[in-house]
C-alpha cells in the first residue's frame, strides 16, 4: 500500500473540482503534492489520525461539517468529538484497530458539533501512512440524510430523535431544576407558497426556517421537523425566566421578511405550548398536549400562541371516550338510518331519499349526526361508519325493491372515506352483493369542500362511479370556496343548495340572488339542482318560479325510520300552490318581478323590527316610497315591462296605502309613541299581504306554459 507523505509539486488538476474520495487509495501518491490542495478539492470531510489516535490533518470540508476551527481540532484524540451520553466509543476503537490492521470499516458515529448539538456522521476508515508512520484516513459525511433520526429535507432531528432529547432534558430538569417549554409550531399560509412558487421554493423556506429556529433556541434546546410544515421546539428556561418574549421570537422568525417571500405571500405560525414539569406527563403525552394547544391557536386565528390547559385535556379525553363508544356502538348495532324524501315539486313525484345516520345511544337516547360524527371525522373510524352506512342503505334499497318500491337513496360520504385507498374496491364488492339492484339506485353525496380538498382524486372517484352507474351530488353547495374551474372539472350530476340559503329565502333578497346564481351555474354545466331546507309551501313555490324543481326539507317530510317510508309514499301529495305553478315558468327578464315579493317582505320585516324595539326609522329607505326597492322597480323596470297590464295597475292602490301607513308609523316612532305605532301592526301586515297578492297575480299573468311538466 502506498504512503501518504507531504511531497511538493503535485500537478494541479490531478483531482477534479467535484472529486469524491470513494476510493481513498487515490491519496497514496509518491509524487510531490500538498495535502492542502488535495483536501480542498474533495467533497467529503477528510481527517487523518496517527496510529496513537491523534488528529494530524484535516480539510476545510471536515471543519465546516464538524463546526470547529483547525486550531481547536489538531492534536486532539478521537474521543474529543464523541457526543456525550452515547455508548459508542468501544465500537469506534474496535473499528480504528481493524482499519489500522488493513481492514476498511464503515460506521455511524455521533459527534458533539462545535455549536453544541449532536450530529451523526457516516465514517469510512482505511489504513494509510503519515510522516512515515501508520495512519488512519477517516472520510466523513453528514449522516442525517441516511439516519432514521433526522429529517432528510432540513437536516433537523425528526420525531424519533426529538423524543430521545426530550427524555434527556426531562431527566436533567428533575435532577437540577428548571422548566422546559415544548412548543408545537404549525405554519399558516404555507400551501399558497407551494402552489404559486413551487415545491422547490417551499423546501427552501422550510430549510431556512429550520436554521433560524435552531439559532434562536440555542445549543441547550432543540428543534425538530416532524413532517409537512410542522416543527417542535424544546426551549429550556432558567428559574424565573419569562417565557413570553422567547416564544414571541419564534413567531417573529416566521413572519420576518428574511425568508425571501413576496409581501403578498404572508407566512405566519400557530404555536401551541406546554411546560414541563408543570405538565408532568410522558414525552408522548407532552407532545400531544402541545399539539392540542397548537390547534387551539389555529382556531383563534393566524400568528398566535396558545397554552395547554385542563379544558383542552378534558376535550381530548372526551373525544377519545366518544370514539370508543362509537366503535362499541357499531359492534352492538346501536346505529340506524333515517330517510328524508326528495321530491320533484313540479311533477309532484318522489325522486329519492337521503339516508341519515342516527345513534340509538343506550343512555342518551336517539342522537343526530351532529352529536357524534365530528368526533370521528379526523379518525379512521369515519371510514367504518361510512362503510356501515353504505351497506345498510343498499340492504334497505333491496328490502324496498322486494316490496315493489324502486327507490333511489343517497348516502353522505366524509372526505377521509372518499379518499380512502380502498373506497372503490369496497363499493364494487358491495354492489356485487346486490345483483338485483341497479347501481343508479345509489347516489353518493359529498360536501363541496370535500371534493375540492383533492380535486384530482375526487374527479377520478366520480368518473369511476359514473362508469358503475352510481351518481354523485355536491352537498352544501355555495358554502365552500368553489370556482368555475373546479366546478367544470368535477363531473357531479347534482348540486345541492345548502339550507342556509333556503330557510330565509322569502325574506332575504341576498339569498334569492345566491340561489339564482347556483341555479344558473347548474344549468350552464348541465347539472340538476336540488334545494334542502324547504320548510313551507311558499318557499318551494319561489324555488319553482326560480327554476329549481327538486327539493327536500321539513316542509315536505322529516327524516323517518325505514318502516314508515312506504306509508308516507302512499299519502304524500304536492301542496296546491305547487300544483298551480307546475305548468308555468318565467323568462329571465321576469326574475326581477319574482324577487319583488322577497324585497317587499324584507322591507316590512325591517319596519316591524323597529316597531318592536320602539326605535325611530332612521333609515330613509324604510319609509320613503321612492327609496324602497319595490317602489323604484314599480316606477322603473316594472312599469317599462308590465305597464299595460291590468294586474300591474292593480298594484298602485295597495302600494299607495302601505306607504301611507309606513309614513304614519315613522312619525309615531319619531314622536316616541311606540304603543301607538304597535297598534298599526295589524293594518301593516294586512296591506303587506295585499301587495303580495297583487304581485302574485302579476307573476301568474306573465308566466309562460311548460309542456309536459304537469303534476301526475
XYZ file of C-alpha atoms in Angstrom:
712
model
C 0.000 0.000 0.000
C 1.295 3.469 -0.870
C 2.411 6.048 1.669
C 0.906 9.454 2.467
C 3.815 11.911 2.671
C 3.892 15.752 2.371
C 5.523 15.986 -1.036
C 5.640 19.185 -3.106
C 4.551 19.904 -6.674
C 1.623 17.585 -7.360
C 0.253 18.635 -10.743
C -2.811 20.916 -10.311
C -5.988 19.327 -11.570
C -4.991 15.829 -10.579
C -8.379 15.710 -8.839
C -11.458 17.358 -10.412
C -13.215 20.133 -8.518
C -16.086 17.806 -7.515
C -13.809 14.895 -6.665
C -15.036 12.256 -4.270
C -12.868 10.009 -2.154
C -14.965 6.952 -2.822
C -11.537 5.331 -3.497
C -9.232 6.620 -0.731
C -6.210 4.928 -2.287
C -6.081 7.820 -4.773
C -4.447 9.663 -1.869
C -1.477 7.338 -1.951
C 0.866 9.237 -4.229
C 4.644 9.001 -4.489
C 4.988 12.309 -6.379
C 5.132 15.725 -4.732
C 1.828 17.239 -3.539
C 0.441 19.331 -0.726
C -2.302 17.833 1.371
C -3.971 21.207 1.408
C -4.606 21.125 -2.359
C -5.950 17.598 -2.323
C -8.132 18.180 0.718
C -9.667 21.336 -0.670
C -10.984 19.759 -3.864
C -12.916 16.848 -2.356
C -16.453 16.982 -1.056
C -16.050 14.644 1.921
C -14.622 15.677 5.214
C -11.147 14.126 5.491
C -9.457 13.517 8.842
C -6.084 11.780 9.223
C -5.382 10.154 12.588
C -1.949 8.893 13.600
C -1.519 5.384 14.912
C -1.951 6.607 18.512
C -5.357 8.228 17.741
C -4.411 11.908 17.456
C -5.744 14.107 14.640
C -2.847 15.020 12.367
C -4.546 16.681 9.417
C -7.984 17.682 8.168
C -9.579 19.580 5.290
C -11.958 22.546 5.077
C -14.990 20.338 4.321
C -14.431 18.478 7.596
C -14.104 21.730 9.565
C -17.389 23.009 8.153
C -19.079 19.680 8.871
C -17.799 19.463 12.464
C -18.174 23.146 13.348
C -14.632 23.583 14.764
C -11.502 25.514 13.782
C -8.275 23.747 12.809
C -6.536 25.041 15.930
C -9.271 23.502 18.108
C -9.052 20.060 16.471
C -5.426 19.313 15.552
C -3.716 17.102 18.103
C -6.988 16.002 19.721
C -7.749 12.376 20.492
C -10.599 10.651 18.656
C -12.740 10.697 21.827
C -12.807 14.529 21.765
C -15.567 14.614 19.139
C -17.777 11.959 20.725
C -21.288 13.111 21.617
C -21.985 12.730 25.352
C -24.461 10.205 26.670
C -23.859 7.568 23.984
C -22.080 4.245 24.484
C -20.297 4.278 21.151
C -16.572 4.666 21.947
C -15.872 0.913 22.306
C -17.268 0.344 18.827
C -15.203 3.232 17.420
C -11.967 1.975 18.978
C -12.561 -1.500 17.577
C -13.199 -0.052 14.090
C -9.986 2.009 14.333
C -7.961 -1.077 15.282
C -9.385 -3.084 12.384
C -8.785 -0.246 9.912
C -5.208 0.115 11.105
C -4.794 -3.613 10.505
C -5.762 -3.093 6.853
C -9.476 -3.968 7.080
C -11.567 -0.912 5.927
C -14.520 -0.086 8.193
C -17.822 1.811 7.849
C -19.923 3.031 10.787
C -22.188 5.760 12.102
C -20.637 7.906 14.819
C -22.388 10.690 16.735
C -20.275 13.767 17.409
C -20.702 16.867 19.524
C -20.911 19.663 16.947
C -18.996 22.864 17.565
C -22.302 24.680 18.188
C -23.262 22.231 20.937
C -25.794 19.886 19.320
C -25.278 16.243 18.404
C -24.751 15.167 14.803
C -24.419 11.713 13.191
C -21.503 11.118 10.805
C -21.153 8.342 8.270
C -17.480 7.331 8.587
C -15.311 5.262 6.262
C -11.962 4.245 7.840
C -8.966 2.985 5.796
C -5.263 2.426 6.557
C -2.527 4.733 5.281
C 0.741 6.265 6.381
C 1.555 9.720 7.662
C 5.084 11.002 8.222
C 6.422 7.502 7.768
C 4.114 6.090 10.439
C 0.879 4.062 10.125
C -2.180 6.305 9.982
C -5.942 6.083 9.571
C -7.809 8.093 6.955
C -11.381 8.891 8.034
C -13.821 10.041 5.345
C -16.807 11.756 6.968
C -20.219 12.659 5.600
C -23.235 14.218 7.241
C -25.266 11.193 8.321
C -28.557 12.993 8.679
C -29.577 12.134 5.114
C -29.296 8.426 5.861
C -30.090 8.437 9.553
C -33.517 7.356 10.807
C -33.210 10.140 13.383
C -33.098 13.161 11.074
C -35.430 14.855 8.625
C -33.868 14.492 5.157
C -35.137 17.868 3.927
C -33.967 20.206 6.692
C -31.341 18.100 8.459
C -33.173 18.716 11.736
C -33.958 15.924 14.168
C -37.170 14.034 13.451
C -39.806 12.869 15.907
C -37.758 9.811 16.954
C -34.698 11.787 17.947
C -36.860 14.532 19.430
C -38.413 12.039 21.850
C -34.964 10.933 22.986
C -33.794 14.512 23.526
C -36.991 15.345 25.378
C -36.471 12.443 27.757
C -32.885 13.553 28.392
C -33.932 17.138 29.120
C -36.754 15.974 31.406
C -34.236 13.901 33.377
C -31.904 16.890 33.682
C -34.725 19.120 34.949
C -35.839 16.544 37.502
C -32.291 16.416 38.795
C -31.220 20.062 38.616
C -34.481 22.010 38.381
C -35.736 24.476 35.773
C -38.561 24.407 33.247
C -38.905 23.293 29.654
C -41.287 24.777 27.101
C -42.433 22.257 24.490
C -43.692 24.327 21.553
C -45.587 22.763 18.638
C -45.369 25.036 15.586
C -47.602 24.773 12.518
C -47.206 27.249 9.656
C -50.175 29.320 8.484
C -50.387 30.129 4.793
C -47.716 27.694 3.637
C -49.861 25.954 0.993
C -50.048 29.064 -1.274
C -46.230 29.178 -1.317
C -46.060 25.655 -2.720
C -48.969 26.326 -5.081
C -47.711 29.624 -6.500
C -43.920 29.381 -6.203
C -43.422 25.627 -6.427
C -42.296 22.951 -4.008
C -38.602 23.751 -4.509
C -39.131 27.237 -3.100
C -41.305 25.770 -0.362
C -38.490 23.389 0.583
C -36.018 26.294 0.677
C -38.320 28.182 3.025
C -38.583 25.175 5.353
C -34.809 24.728 5.415
C -34.202 28.422 6.075
C -36.818 28.482 8.809
C -35.352 25.389 10.456
C -31.909 27.001 10.607
C -33.363 30.220 12.001
C -35.312 28.412 14.716
C -32.259 26.391 15.669
C -30.265 29.590 16.039
C -32.914 31.106 18.312
C -33.246 28.024 20.522
C -29.517 27.608 21.095
C -27.463 24.506 21.937
C -29.315 23.644 25.168
C -32.643 23.302 23.382
C -33.648 21.565 20.218
C -35.680 21.929 17.030
C -37.274 19.063 15.114
C -39.294 18.885 11.920
C -41.964 16.246 12.290
C -43.423 16.446 8.796
C -45.011 18.879 6.355
C -44.808 22.399 7.750
C -44.781 21.366 11.416
C -41.891 21.867 13.840
C -41.368 21.199 17.527
C -39.072 23.368 19.635
C -37.668 22.401 23.046
C -36.924 25.625 24.888
C -35.153 25.289 28.290
C -35.987 28.126 30.686
C -33.890 29.291 33.587
C -35.564 29.710 37.003
C -37.658 32.866 36.957
C -37.189 33.404 33.202
C -40.221 34.766 31.361
C -41.220 32.501 28.527
C -43.347 35.003 26.590
C -40.561 37.039 24.921
C -38.693 33.950 23.760
C -41.815 32.363 22.301
C -42.696 35.603 20.541
C -39.272 35.469 18.909
C -40.199 32.116 17.373
C -43.264 33.657 15.741
C -41.230 36.662 14.593
C -38.766 34.276 12.968
C -41.578 33.071 10.713
C -43.048 36.443 9.768
C -39.658 38.060 9.173
C -39.110 39.055 5.511
C -35.675 37.450 5.597
C -37.223 34.233 4.265
C -37.350 35.932 0.869
C -41.084 35.767 0.235
C -43.017 38.449 -1.611
C -45.241 40.625 0.632
C -48.455 39.141 -0.766
C -47.465 35.639 0.361
C -47.805 36.070 4.096
C -46.335 33.358 6.289
C -47.105 33.081 9.980
C -47.356 30.373 12.558
C -49.676 28.886 15.160
C -47.777 27.926 18.300
C -49.053 25.519 20.940
C -47.075 25.315 24.166
C -46.986 23.185 27.282
C -44.457 23.289 30.119
C -42.582 20.601 31.973
C -42.680 19.896 34.908
C -45.920 21.919 35.253
C -47.381 19.387 32.829
C -45.754 16.299 34.345
C -46.508 13.655 31.734
C -44.598 11.278 29.482
C -42.868 12.662 26.366
C -45.606 11.362 24.058
C -48.338 12.939 26.158
C -46.445 16.248 26.375
C -46.200 16.387 22.583
C -49.896 15.604 22.279
C -50.713 18.374 24.748
C -48.632 20.864 22.760
C -50.375 19.662 19.606
C -53.787 20.306 21.179
C -52.697 23.796 22.178
C -51.499 24.435 18.619
C -54.935 23.592 17.250
C -56.445 25.993 19.741
C -54.053 28.719 18.495
C -55.041 27.972 14.913
C -58.726 28.114 15.834
C -58.252 31.607 17.251
C -56.558 32.864 14.079
C -53.130 33.107 12.487
C -49.899 34.144 14.245
C -50.994 33.238 17.770
C -49.707 31.366 20.804
C -51.964 29.125 22.856
C -51.073 27.242 26.030
C -52.226 23.810 27.024
C -54.811 23.788 29.781
C -57.014 21.361 31.653
C -60.015 22.141 29.461
C -58.090 21.083 26.353
C -57.090 17.852 28.079
C -60.701 17.232 29.039
C -61.846 17.748 25.444
C -59.232 15.302 24.231
C -60.309 12.766 26.825
C -63.960 13.192 25.856
C -63.062 12.829 22.189
C -61.303 9.534 22.790
C -64.164 8.371 25.001
C -66.703 9.200 22.286
C -64.679 7.340 19.686
C -64.515 4.272 21.888
C -68.268 4.449 22.433
C -68.907 4.772 18.674
C -66.786 1.699 17.969
C -68.678 -0.218 20.615
C -71.975 1.083 19.201
C -71.087 -0.191 15.725
C -70.265 -3.608 17.157
C -73.506 -3.720 19.135
C -75.710 -2.460 16.244
C -76.792 0.713 18.037
C -76.903 2.745 14.809
C -79.740 3.041 12.320
C -80.642 5.044 9.230
C -83.491 7.508 8.887
C -84.651 8.551 5.411
C -85.750 12.002 4.234
C -87.644 12.151 0.922
C -86.583 14.266 -2.045
C -89.380 15.382 -4.363
C -89.930 16.927 -7.753
C -92.185 19.836 -6.823
C -93.248 20.441 -10.428
C -94.317 16.859 -11.152
C -95.417 16.019 -7.614
C -93.297 12.864 -7.506
C -90.751 11.411 -5.094
C -87.340 11.182 -6.756
C -85.406 9.575 -3.912
C -84.455 9.651 -0.258
C -81.405 10.739 1.699
C -80.048 8.269 4.256
C -79.245 10.000 7.544
C -77.447 8.165 10.331
C -78.804 8.103 13.884
C -77.310 6.659 17.066
C -79.677 4.925 19.459
C -77.480 5.624 22.462
C -78.219 3.353 25.434
C -78.124 6.294 27.870
C -78.696 9.483 25.849
C -81.415 8.266 23.516
C -81.630 8.911 19.772
C -78.759 11.165 18.696
C -78.473 13.120 15.412
C -75.224 13.066 13.392
C -74.001 16.400 14.786
C -73.807 14.833 18.248
C -71.183 12.244 17.338
C -69.844 12.447 13.765
C -67.451 15.385 14.447
C -65.586 13.146 16.899
C -64.952 10.621 14.129
C -64.142 12.955 11.218
C -60.360 13.040 11.757
C -60.069 9.354 12.526
C -60.211 6.112 10.551
C -63.394 5.477 12.489
C -65.260 7.648 9.959
C -64.404 5.088 7.261
C -66.006 2.319 9.319
C -69.107 4.466 9.780
C -69.233 5.207 6.053
C -68.898 1.558 5.099
C -71.650 0.601 7.556
C -73.917 3.310 6.117
C -73.382 2.169 2.519
C -74.016 -1.459 3.409
C -77.149 -0.657 5.439
C -78.553 1.652 2.753
C -78.122 -0.932 -0.006
C -79.733 -3.601 2.142
C -82.701 -1.263 2.677
C -82.968 -0.459 -1.041
C -83.211 -4.184 -1.732
C -85.806 -4.632 1.006
C -87.971 -1.933 -0.591
C -87.359 -3.453 -4.032
C -88.750 -6.748 -2.776
C -91.850 -4.775 -1.641
C -92.244 -3.388 -5.162
C -90.732 0.042 -4.395
C -87.987 1.114 -6.788
C -86.340 3.882 -4.744
C -83.115 5.845 -5.113
C -81.140 6.532 -1.924
C -78.289 8.986 -1.410
C -75.560 8.432 1.184
C -73.249 11.081 2.628
C -69.506 10.458 2.433
C -66.762 12.052 4.512
C -63.559 13.376 2.966
C -61.455 10.683 4.625
C -63.748 7.927 3.337
C -63.890 9.316 -0.209
C -60.095 9.500 -0.436
C -59.517 6.139 1.269
C -57.355 3.892 -0.959
C -59.861 1.009 -0.838
C -63.018 3.078 -1.313
C -63.705 1.950 -4.881
C -62.810 -1.629 -4.090
C -65.243 -1.735 -1.182
C -68.000 -0.099 -3.235
C -67.576 -2.521 -6.139
C -67.631 -5.532 -3.794
C -70.712 -4.175 -2.039
C -72.640 -3.592 -5.273
C -71.760 -7.111 -6.371
C -73.558 -8.403 -3.261
C -76.837 -6.920 -4.599
C -77.048 -8.059 -8.239
C -80.812 -7.399 -8.431
C -80.349 -3.663 -7.846
C -79.426 -1.068 -10.421
C -76.277 0.840 -9.361
C -78.163 4.029 -10.207
C -80.390 3.411 -7.185
C -77.423 4.542 -5.082
C -76.235 8.158 -5.092
C -73.260 9.477 -3.142
C -73.255 12.932 -1.566
C -70.022 14.734 -0.748
C -69.514 18.163 0.702
C -68.364 20.778 -1.784
C -65.286 21.423 0.378
C -64.534 17.681 0.485
C -64.434 17.496 -3.309
C -62.080 20.447 -3.511
C -59.592 19.158 -0.932
C -58.191 16.896 -3.652
C -59.898 17.729 -6.924
C -57.936 15.202 -8.953
C -58.777 12.326 -6.626
C -62.436 13.402 -6.388
C -62.710 13.612 -10.183
C -61.218 10.132 -10.529
C -63.644 8.641 -7.994
C -66.677 10.366 -9.524
C -65.757 9.159 -13.018
C -65.202 5.589 -11.833
C -68.544 5.634 -10.007
C -70.237 7.020 -13.127
C -68.953 4.002 -15.088
C -70.627 1.788 -12.491
C -73.838 3.814 -12.808
C -73.561 5.468 -9.364
C -74.322 9.204 -9.321
C -72.687 11.970 -7.289
C -74.128 15.069 -5.655
C -72.202 18.091 -4.287
C -73.775 18.771 -0.895
C -73.951 22.155 0.909
C -73.141 23.880 -2.369
C -72.382 27.566 -2.040
C -70.821 27.377 1.435
C -67.317 26.470 0.250
C -64.697 28.106 -1.921
C -65.569 26.638 -5.289
C -64.604 28.267 -8.534
C -65.902 27.808 -12.048
C -62.684 25.999 -12.955
C -63.144 23.429 -10.177
C -66.843 23.015 -10.892
C -66.103 22.387 -14.541
C -63.673 19.580 -13.729
C -65.919 17.795 -11.213
C -68.462 15.663 -13.115
C -71.070 15.602 -10.327
C -74.617 15.103 -11.565
C -76.331 17.277 -8.942
C -75.683 20.479 -6.996
C -77.405 20.645 -3.629
C -78.126 24.187 -2.437
C -77.315 24.469 1.243
C -80.281 25.052 3.526
C -78.706 28.207 4.979
C -79.656 29.950 1.716
C -83.157 28.458 1.611
C -84.586 28.990 5.091
C -84.815 32.790 4.768
C -85.232 32.996 1.007
C -88.719 34.511 1.352
C -87.379 37.430 3.390
C -83.751 37.948 2.331
C -83.086 39.339 -1.169
C -79.445 38.350 -0.917
C -80.358 34.685 -0.554
C -82.519 34.922 -3.679
C -79.554 36.257 -5.638
C -77.315 33.427 -4.414
C -79.888 30.762 -5.260
C -80.430 32.293 -8.709
C -76.683 32.152 -9.271
C -76.409 28.496 -8.257
C -79.346 27.549 -10.479
C -77.696 29.337 -13.392
C -74.419 27.511 -12.713
C -76.198 24.162 -12.653
C -77.863 24.901 -15.982
C -74.571 26.015 -17.521
C -72.885 22.751 -16.508
C -75.928 20.584 -17.337
C -76.416 19.527 -13.739
C -79.516 19.031 -11.670
C -80.050 21.332 -8.712
C -81.890 20.449 -5.508
C -82.681 22.696 -2.554
C -82.534 21.411 1.012
C -84.224 23.113 3.939
C -87.626 23.742 2.286
C -89.925 24.287 5.261
C -93.029 25.899 3.715
C -95.081 25.606 0.554
C -94.349 29.285 -0.158
C -90.606 28.637 -0.049
C -90.998 25.760 -2.501
C -93.184 27.922 -4.757
C -90.493 30.595 -5.030
C -87.904 27.940 -5.865
C -90.199 26.592 -8.580
C -90.505 30.092 -10.046
C -86.714 30.486 -9.987
C -86.283 27.194 -11.858
C -85.384 24.774 -9.034
C -87.794 21.834 -9.232
C -86.204 19.390 -6.757
C -86.358 19.884 -3.003
C -86.264 18.293 0.427
C -86.927 19.658 3.893
C -89.238 19.617 6.878
C -91.980 21.252 4.807
C -92.048 18.041 2.759
C -91.154 15.412 5.344
C -88.974 14.951 8.407
C -86.430 12.121 8.314
C -88.220 8.909 9.230
C -87.395 5.260 10.008
C -87.351 2.934 7.032
C -90.575 1.182 8.020
C -92.512 4.469 7.801
C -91.424 5.266 4.235
C -93.955 3.090 2.315
C -96.908 4.614 4.196
C -95.661 8.150 3.616
C -95.223 7.445 -0.103
C -98.862 6.349 -0.380
C -100.254 9.504 1.229
C -97.998 12.368 0.168
C -99.363 14.943 -2.275
C -97.829 18.152 -3.512
C -99.332 21.344 -1.983
C -101.997 23.093 -4.132
C -99.707 26.108 -4.514
C -97.137 23.941 -6.297
C -99.828 22.434 -8.491
C -100.855 25.941 -9.507
C -97.289 26.686 -10.665
C -96.413 23.268 -12.110
C -97.042 24.097 -15.777
C -95.567 27.598 -15.675
C -92.124 29.115 -15.986
C -90.747 32.623 -16.170
C -88.298 34.159 -18.603
C -85.040 35.666 -17.357
C -86.443 39.175 -17.781
C -89.235 38.311 -15.322
C -86.883 37.300 -12.498
C -86.834 40.829 -11.086
C -90.618 40.551 -10.711
C -90.211 37.251 -8.851
C -87.763 38.901 -6.470
C -90.093 41.782 -5.635
C -92.165 39.695 -3.237
C -89.000 38.939 -1.260
C -87.958 42.587 -1.352
C -91.390 43.582 -0.064
C -91.316 41.067 2.817
C -87.791 42.213 3.704
C -88.912 45.850 3.785
C -91.879 45.194 6.069
C -89.770 42.930 8.295
C -87.377 45.819 8.950
C -90.258 48.127 9.884
C -91.784 45.527 12.237
C -88.418 45.141 13.980
C -88.262 48.909 14.580
C -91.806 48.866 15.950
C -90.862 46.023 18.277
C -87.894 47.923 19.714
C -89.589 51.335 19.627
C -86.635 52.822 17.743
C -87.224 55.559 15.112
C -86.959 54.639 11.422
C -83.589 56.285 10.883
C -83.056 54.556 7.507
C -84.949 56.685 4.965
C -85.400 53.675 2.679
C -87.719 52.155 5.279
C -90.412 54.807 4.876
C -89.691 56.790 1.698
C -91.676 55.204 -1.220
C -89.133 56.447 -3.696
C -86.254 54.701 -1.899
C -87.665 51.199 -1.420
C -86.622 48.616 -3.982
C -90.209 47.772 -4.750
C -91.061 51.444 -5.200
C -88.130 52.007 -7.558
C -88.933 48.842 -9.509
C -92.603 49.825 -9.785
C -91.792 53.209 -11.274
C -88.903 51.930 -13.394
C -88.356 48.441 -14.778
C -91.749 47.185 -13.673
C -93.669 49.924 -15.470
C -91.496 49.515 -18.572
C -92.185 45.769 -18.788
C -95.734 45.438 -17.488
C -97.239 48.955 -17.527
C -100.025 47.951 -19.936
C -101.141 45.014 -17.787
C -104.245 45.434 -15.555
C -102.526 43.266 -12.943
C -99.717 45.797 -12.798
C -102.209 48.635 -12.447
C -103.827 46.798 -9.520
C -100.597 47.247 -7.574
C -100.989 51.015 -7.351
C -103.690 51.215 -4.657
C -102.203 48.738 -2.113
C -98.734 50.225 -2.643
C -100.004 53.743 -2.006
C -101.915 52.614 1.090
C -98.994 50.770 2.639
C -96.660 53.729 2.110
C -99.143 55.979 3.872
C -99.268 53.562 6.800
C -95.482 53.326 6.976
C -95.206 57.122 6.955
C -97.636 57.308 9.903
C -95.635 54.671 11.784
C -92.425 56.601 11.131
C -93.941 59.777 12.566
C -95.252 57.948 15.671
C -91.849 56.430 16.365
C -90.154 59.772 15.823
C -92.502 61.296 18.453
C -91.582 58.419 20.808
C -95.063 56.874 20.720
C -94.182 53.169 20.258
C -97.513 51.901 21.647
C -99.445 53.881 19.040
C -97.108 52.537 16.375
C -97.752 48.964 17.542
C -101.462 49.492 17.048
C -100.718 49.853 13.318
C -99.096 46.399 13.028
C -102.249 44.526 12.032
C -103.085 47.049 9.303
C -99.486 46.985 8.075
C -99.437 43.176 7.823
C -102.800 43.114 6.028
C -101.572 45.696 3.489
C -98.345 43.715 3.038
C -100.375 40.637 2.122
C -102.480 42.697 -0.317
C -99.324 43.839 -2.121
C -98.012 40.260 -2.195
C -101.318 39.023 -3.626
C -101.188 41.698 -6.352
C -97.603 40.716 -7.175
C -98.626 37.048 -7.369
C -101.426 37.883 -9.830
C -98.945 39.778 -11.989
C -96.461 36.896 -11.813
C -99.104 34.423 -12.937
C -100.171 36.793 -15.694
C -96.716 36.896 -17.289
C -95.876 33.197 -16.704
C -95.297 31.042 -19.772
C -96.601 27.483 -20.185
C -94.340 24.448 -19.789
C -95.288 21.464 -21.901
C -95.190 18.010 -20.323
C -94.499 19.215 -16.797
C -97.914 18.973 -15.161
C -98.380 17.134 -11.930
C -99.176 13.458 -12.299
